[in-house]
CSV table of C-alpha atoms and ligand atoms in Angstrom, one decimal:
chain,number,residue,atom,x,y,z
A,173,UNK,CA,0.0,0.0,0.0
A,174,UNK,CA,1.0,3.6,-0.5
A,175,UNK,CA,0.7,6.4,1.6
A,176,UNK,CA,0.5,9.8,0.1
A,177,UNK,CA,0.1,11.9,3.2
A,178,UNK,CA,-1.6,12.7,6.0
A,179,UNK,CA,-5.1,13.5,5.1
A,180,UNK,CA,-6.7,15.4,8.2
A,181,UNK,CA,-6.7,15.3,11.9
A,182,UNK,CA,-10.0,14.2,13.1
A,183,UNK,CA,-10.5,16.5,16.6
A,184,UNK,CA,-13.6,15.7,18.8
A,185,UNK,CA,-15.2,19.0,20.1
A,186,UNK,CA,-18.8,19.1,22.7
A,187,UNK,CA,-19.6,22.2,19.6
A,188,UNK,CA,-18.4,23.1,16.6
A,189,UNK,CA,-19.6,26.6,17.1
A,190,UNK,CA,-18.1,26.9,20.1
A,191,UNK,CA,-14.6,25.2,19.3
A,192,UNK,CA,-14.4,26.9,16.2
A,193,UNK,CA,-12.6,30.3,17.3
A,194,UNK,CA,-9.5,29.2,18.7
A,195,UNK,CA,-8.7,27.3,15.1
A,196,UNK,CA,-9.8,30.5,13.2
A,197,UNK,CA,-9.2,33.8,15.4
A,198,UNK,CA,-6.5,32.4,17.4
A,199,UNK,CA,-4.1,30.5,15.2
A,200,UNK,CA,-5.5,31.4,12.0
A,201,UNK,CA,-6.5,29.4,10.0
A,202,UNK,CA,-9.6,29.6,7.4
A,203,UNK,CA,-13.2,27.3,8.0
A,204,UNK,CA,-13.5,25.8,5.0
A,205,UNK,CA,-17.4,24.5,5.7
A,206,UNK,CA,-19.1,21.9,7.6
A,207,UNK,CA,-20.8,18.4,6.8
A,208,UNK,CA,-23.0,16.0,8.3
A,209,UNK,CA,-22.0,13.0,8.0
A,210,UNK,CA,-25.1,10.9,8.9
A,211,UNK,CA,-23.8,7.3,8.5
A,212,UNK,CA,-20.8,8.1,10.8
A,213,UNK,CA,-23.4,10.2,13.2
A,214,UNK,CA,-21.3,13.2,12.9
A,215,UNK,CA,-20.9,17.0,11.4
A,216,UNK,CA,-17.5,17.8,10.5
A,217,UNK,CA,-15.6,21.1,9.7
A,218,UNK,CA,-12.6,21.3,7.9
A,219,UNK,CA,-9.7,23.9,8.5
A,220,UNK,CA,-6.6,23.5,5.4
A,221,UNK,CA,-3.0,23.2,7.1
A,222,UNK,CA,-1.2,22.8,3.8
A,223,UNK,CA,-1.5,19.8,2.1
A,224,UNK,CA,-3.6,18.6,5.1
A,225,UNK,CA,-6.5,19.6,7.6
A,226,UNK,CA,-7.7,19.8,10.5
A,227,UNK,CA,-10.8,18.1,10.9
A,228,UNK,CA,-13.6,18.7,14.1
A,229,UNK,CA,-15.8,16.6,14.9
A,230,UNK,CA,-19.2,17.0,16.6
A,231,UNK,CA,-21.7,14.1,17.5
A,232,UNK,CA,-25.0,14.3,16.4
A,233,UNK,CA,-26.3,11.4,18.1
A,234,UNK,CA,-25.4,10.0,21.8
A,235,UNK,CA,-24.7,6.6,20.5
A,236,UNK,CA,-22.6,8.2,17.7
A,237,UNK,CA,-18.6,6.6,18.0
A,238,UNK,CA,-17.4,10.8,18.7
A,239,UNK,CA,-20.3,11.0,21.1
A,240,UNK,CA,-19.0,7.4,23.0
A,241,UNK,CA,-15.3,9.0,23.1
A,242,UNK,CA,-15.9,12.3,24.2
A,243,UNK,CA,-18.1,10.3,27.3
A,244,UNK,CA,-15.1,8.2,28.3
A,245,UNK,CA,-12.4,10.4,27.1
A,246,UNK,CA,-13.4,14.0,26.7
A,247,UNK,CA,-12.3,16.7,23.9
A,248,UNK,CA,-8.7,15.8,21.8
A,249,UNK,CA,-7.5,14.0,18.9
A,250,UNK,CA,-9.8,11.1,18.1
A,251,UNK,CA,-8.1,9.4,14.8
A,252,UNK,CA,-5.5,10.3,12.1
A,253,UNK,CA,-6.3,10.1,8.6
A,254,UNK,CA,-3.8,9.1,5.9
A,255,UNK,CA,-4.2,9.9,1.8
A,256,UNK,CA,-3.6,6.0,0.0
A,257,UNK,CA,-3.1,5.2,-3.2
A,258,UNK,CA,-5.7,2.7,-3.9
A,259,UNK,CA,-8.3,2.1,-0.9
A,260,UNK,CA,-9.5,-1.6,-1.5
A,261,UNK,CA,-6.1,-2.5,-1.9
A,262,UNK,CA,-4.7,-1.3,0.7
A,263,UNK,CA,-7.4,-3.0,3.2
A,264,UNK,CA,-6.8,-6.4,1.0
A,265,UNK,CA,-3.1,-6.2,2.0
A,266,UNK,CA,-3.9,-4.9,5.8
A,267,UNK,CA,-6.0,-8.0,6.2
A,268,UNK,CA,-4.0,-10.6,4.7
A,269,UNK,CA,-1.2,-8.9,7.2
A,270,UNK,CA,-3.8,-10.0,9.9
A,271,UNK,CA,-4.5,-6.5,11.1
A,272,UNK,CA,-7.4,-5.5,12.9
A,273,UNK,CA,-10.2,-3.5,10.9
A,274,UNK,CA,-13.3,-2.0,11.7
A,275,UNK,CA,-13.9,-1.6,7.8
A,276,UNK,CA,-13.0,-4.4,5.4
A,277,UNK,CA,-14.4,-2.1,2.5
A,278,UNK,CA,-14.8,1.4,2.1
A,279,UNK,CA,-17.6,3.2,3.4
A,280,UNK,CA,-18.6,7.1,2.0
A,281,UNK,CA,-17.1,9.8,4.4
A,282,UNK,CA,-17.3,13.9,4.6
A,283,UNK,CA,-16.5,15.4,0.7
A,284,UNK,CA,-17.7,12.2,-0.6
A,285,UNK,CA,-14.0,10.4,-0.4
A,286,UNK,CA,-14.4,6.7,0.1
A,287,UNK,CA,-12.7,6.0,4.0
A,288,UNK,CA,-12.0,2.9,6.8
A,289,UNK,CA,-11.1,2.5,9.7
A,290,UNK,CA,-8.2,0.2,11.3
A,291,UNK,CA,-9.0,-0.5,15.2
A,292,UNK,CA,-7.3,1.6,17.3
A,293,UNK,CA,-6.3,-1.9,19.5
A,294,UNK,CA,-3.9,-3.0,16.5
A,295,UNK,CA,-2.3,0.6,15.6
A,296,UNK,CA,-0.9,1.6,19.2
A,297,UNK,CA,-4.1,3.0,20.8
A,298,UNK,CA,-4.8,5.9,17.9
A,299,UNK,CA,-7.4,5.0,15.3
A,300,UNK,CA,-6.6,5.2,11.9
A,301,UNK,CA,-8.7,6.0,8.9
A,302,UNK,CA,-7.7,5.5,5.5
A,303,UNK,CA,-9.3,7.7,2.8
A,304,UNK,CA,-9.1,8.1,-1.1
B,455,LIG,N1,-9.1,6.6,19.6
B,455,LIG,C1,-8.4,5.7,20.4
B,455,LIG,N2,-9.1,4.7,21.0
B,455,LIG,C2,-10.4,4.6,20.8
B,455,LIG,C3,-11.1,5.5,20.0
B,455,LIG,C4,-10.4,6.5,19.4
B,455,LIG,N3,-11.0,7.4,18.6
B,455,LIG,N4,-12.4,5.1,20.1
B,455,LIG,C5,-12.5,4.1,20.9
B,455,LIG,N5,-11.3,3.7,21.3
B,455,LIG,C6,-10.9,2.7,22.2
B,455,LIG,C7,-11.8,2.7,23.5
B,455,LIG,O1,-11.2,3.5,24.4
B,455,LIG,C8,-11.7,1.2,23.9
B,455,LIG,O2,-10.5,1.0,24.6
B,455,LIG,P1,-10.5,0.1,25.9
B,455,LIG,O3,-11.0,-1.3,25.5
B,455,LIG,O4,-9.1,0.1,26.3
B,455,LIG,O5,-11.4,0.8,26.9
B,455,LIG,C9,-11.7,0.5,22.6
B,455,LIG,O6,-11.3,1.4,21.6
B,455,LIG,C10,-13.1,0.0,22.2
B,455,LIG,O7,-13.9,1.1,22.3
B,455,LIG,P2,-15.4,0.9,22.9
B,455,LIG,O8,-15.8,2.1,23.5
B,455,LIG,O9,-15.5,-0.4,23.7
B,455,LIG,O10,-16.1,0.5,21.5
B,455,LIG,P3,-16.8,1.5,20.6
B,455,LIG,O11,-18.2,1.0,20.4
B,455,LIG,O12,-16.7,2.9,21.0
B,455,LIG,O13,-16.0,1.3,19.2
B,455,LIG,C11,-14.5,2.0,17.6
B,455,LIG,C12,-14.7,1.8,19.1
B,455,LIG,C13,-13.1,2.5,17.3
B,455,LIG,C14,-14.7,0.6,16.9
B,455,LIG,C15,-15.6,2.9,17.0
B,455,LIG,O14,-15.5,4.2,17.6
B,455,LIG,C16,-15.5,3.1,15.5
B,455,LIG,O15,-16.1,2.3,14.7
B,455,LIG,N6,-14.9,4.1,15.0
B,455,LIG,C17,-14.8,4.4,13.6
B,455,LIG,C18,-15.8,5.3,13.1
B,455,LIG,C19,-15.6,6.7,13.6
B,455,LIG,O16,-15.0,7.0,14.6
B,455,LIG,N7,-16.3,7.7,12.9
B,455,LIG,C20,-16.2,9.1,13.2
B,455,LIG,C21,-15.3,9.8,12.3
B,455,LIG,C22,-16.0,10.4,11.1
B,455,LIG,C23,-15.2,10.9,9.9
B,455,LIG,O17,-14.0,11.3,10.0
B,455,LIG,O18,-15.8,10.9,8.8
């Protein structure tokens, strides 16, 4: 499989509207929009770094995966998402290397980019989502 960067960084915030300032007035960077994701029970907002963003993330559902971590964990980095080559082949290759995924095909994520998940048991505690 092939990397080609680091995609976003998915943040889990109690409100978007109320997180939103410090990423725009304090360390300026520009809100590029926001995104309900209803599969993944979650509105995004995007904020360009670069080649790369940061990504919020607000439940919209208390049995939404965001909503369960910010119960047990609170606000901060909930998962890293790297840019691959080829999606489907790169879960083919992570499952024949036996590693642990929540998604053995692609499901639709926010800007309409096909994404997975690996468990965050087999990649040292930080999930990771792939995206193309
Ligand atoms: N980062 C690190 N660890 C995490 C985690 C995260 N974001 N979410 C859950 N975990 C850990 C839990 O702390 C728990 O660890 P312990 O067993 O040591 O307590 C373990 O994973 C299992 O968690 P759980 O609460 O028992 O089970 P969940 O029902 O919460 O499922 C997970 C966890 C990862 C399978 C689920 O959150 C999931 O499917 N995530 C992928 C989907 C997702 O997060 N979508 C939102 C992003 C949307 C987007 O970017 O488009």
């Amino acid at each position: 499989m092939k990397i080609l960067k680091i995609d976003h960084l998915g943040i889990a915030v109690n409100s978007i509207k109320d997180g939103k300032n410090i990423w725009t007035e304090a360390l300026g960077l520009v809100f590029e929009g926001s995104e309900t994701v209803e599969e993944q029970k979650v509105t995004t907002a995007f904020f360009p770094v670069g080649e790369s963003e940061v990504e919020l993330l607000e439940s919209t559902a208390p049995d939404g995966p965001v909503a369960k971590f910010l119960d047990k964990k609170g606000e901060g980095i909930h998962h890293i998402a790297f840019r691959v080559e080829n999606i489907e082949g790169a879960l083919e290759e992570l499952k024949e290397k036996g590693i642990r995924l929540i998604d053995e095909k692609p499901r639709k994520g926010a800007g309409g980019k096909k994404i997975a998940f690996l468990h965050p048991k087999a990649t040292n505690g930080v999930l990771v989502e792939l995206c193309e």
